[in-house]
CSV table of C-alpha atoms in Angstrom, one decimal:
chain,number,residue,atom,x,y,z
A,1,GLU,CA,-48.0,-41.1,5.2
A,2,GLY,CA,-44.4,-42.2,5.0
A,3,ARG,CA,-45.4,-45.8,4.2
A,4,PHE,CA,-45.6,-47.3,0.8
A,5,TYR,CA,-46.2,-50.6,-0.7
A,6,VAL,CA,-43.2,-52.3,-2.2
A,7,ASP,CA,-45.1,-53.0,-5.5
A,8,ASP,CA,-45.7,-49.2,-5.8
A,9,LEU,CA,-42.0,-48.4,-5.4
A,10,ILE,CA,-40.7,-51.1,-8.2
A,11,GLY,CA,-39.5,-49.4,-11.2
A,12,LEU,CA,-39.4,-45.9,-9.9
A,13,SER,CA,-36.6,-43.9,-11.3
A,14,VAL,CA,-33.9,-43.2,-8.5
A,15,VAL,CA,-32.0,-39.8,-8.5
A,16,ASP,CA,-29.5,-37.9,-6.1
A,17,GLU,CA,-30.6,-34.7,-4.2
A,18,ALA,CA,-29.5,-32.6,-7.4
A,19,GLY,CA,-31.9,-34.6,-9.8
A,20,ALA,CA,-29.2,-36.5,-11.3
A,21,PRO,CA,-30.2,-40.1,-12.4
A,22,ILE,CA,-28.7,-42.9,-10.4
A,23,GLY,CA,-30.9,-45.7,-11.6
A,24,THR,CA,-34.2,-47.8,-10.8
A,25,PHE,CA,-35.7,-49.3,-7.6
A,26,LYS,CA,-35.6,-53.1,-7.8
A,27,ALA,CA,-36.7,-54.4,-4.5
A,28,VAL,CA,-36.9,-54.3,-0.6
A,29,LEU,CA,-34.7,-56.6,1.5
A,30,PRO,CA,-36.1,-56.9,4.9
A,31,ALA,CA,-33.6,-56.4,7.6
A,32,GLY,CA,-33.2,-56.0,11.2
A,33,GLY,CA,-33.3,-52.2,12.2
A,34,ALA,CA,-34.3,-51.0,8.7
A,35,ASP,CA,-35.4,-52.3,5.3
A,36,VAL,CA,-32.7,-52.3,2.6
A,37,TYR,CA,-33.6,-50.7,-0.8
A,38,VAL,CA,-32.0,-52.5,-3.9
A,39,ILE,CA,-31.3,-50.0,-6.7
A,40,THR,CA,-30.3,-51.1,-10.2
A,41,LYS,CA,-27.6,-48.4,-11.1
A,42,LEU,CA,-27.3,-46.9,-14.6
A,43,ASN,CA,-24.1,-49.1,-15.2
A,44,GLY,CA,-26.2,-52.1,-14.4
A,45,GLN,CA,-24.8,-52.7,-10.8
A,46,GLU,CA,-26.7,-53.1,-7.9
A,47,GLU,CA,-26.6,-50.5,-4.8
A,48,LEU,CA,-27.9,-51.6,-1.2
A,49,VAL,CA,-29.3,-48.5,0.5
A,50,ALA,CA,-30.6,-48.5,3.9
A,51,ALA,CA,-34.3,-47.2,4.1
A,52,VAL,CA,-33.5,-44.7,6.7
A,53,ASP,CA,-34.5,-40.7,6.5
A,54,GLU,CA,-30.7,-39.9,6.0
A,55,ASN,CA,-30.5,-42.0,2.8
A,56,ILE,CA,-34.1,-42.0,1.5
A,57,ARG,CA,-34.7,-38.3,1.1
A,58,LYS,CA,-38.3,-38.2,-0.6
A,59,ILE,CA,-40.4,-40.6,-2.3
A,60,ASP,CA,-42.8,-39.1,-4.8
A,61,LEU,CA,-45.2,-41.6,-6.3
A,62,GLN,CA,-46.8,-39.2,-8.4
A,63,ALA,CA,-43.6,-38.0,-10.1
A,64,GLY,CA,-42.3,-41.4,-10.2
A,65,LEU,CA,-39.0,-40.6,-8.3
A,66,ILE,CA,-37.4,-41.7,-5.2
A,67,VAL,CA,-34.7,-39.0,-4.1
A,68,VAL,CA,-31.8,-40.6,-2.2
A,69,ARG,CA,-28.6,-39.8,-0.6
A,70,LEU,CA,-26.0,-42.5,-1.4
A,71,PRO,CA,-23.7,-43.6,1.2
A,72,GLU,CA,-20.2,-41.8,1.2
A,73,TRP,CA,-18.2,-44.7,0.2
A,74,ASP,CA,-20.4,-45.0,-3.0
A,75,GLU,CA,-19.1,-41.3,-4.1
A,76,ALA,CA,-15.6,-42.2,-4.6
A,77,LYS,CA,-16.8,-44.6,-7.5
């Protein structure tokens, strides 16, 4: 529980906590403290999000969704 294969995550829809679409899960970048999730946003830009509980709120493979809380600096865009 709480662990996933990267191949299972690629292509999942990414939404915010209110359910608004953000984009699609693209890849995982291994990093020192926590992995980094690469999300292709609806506008085509990539968003990097640390894979920590604060940011990754829920992964639901059956629904094909990842619920995220984007970093505060992104909310200004």
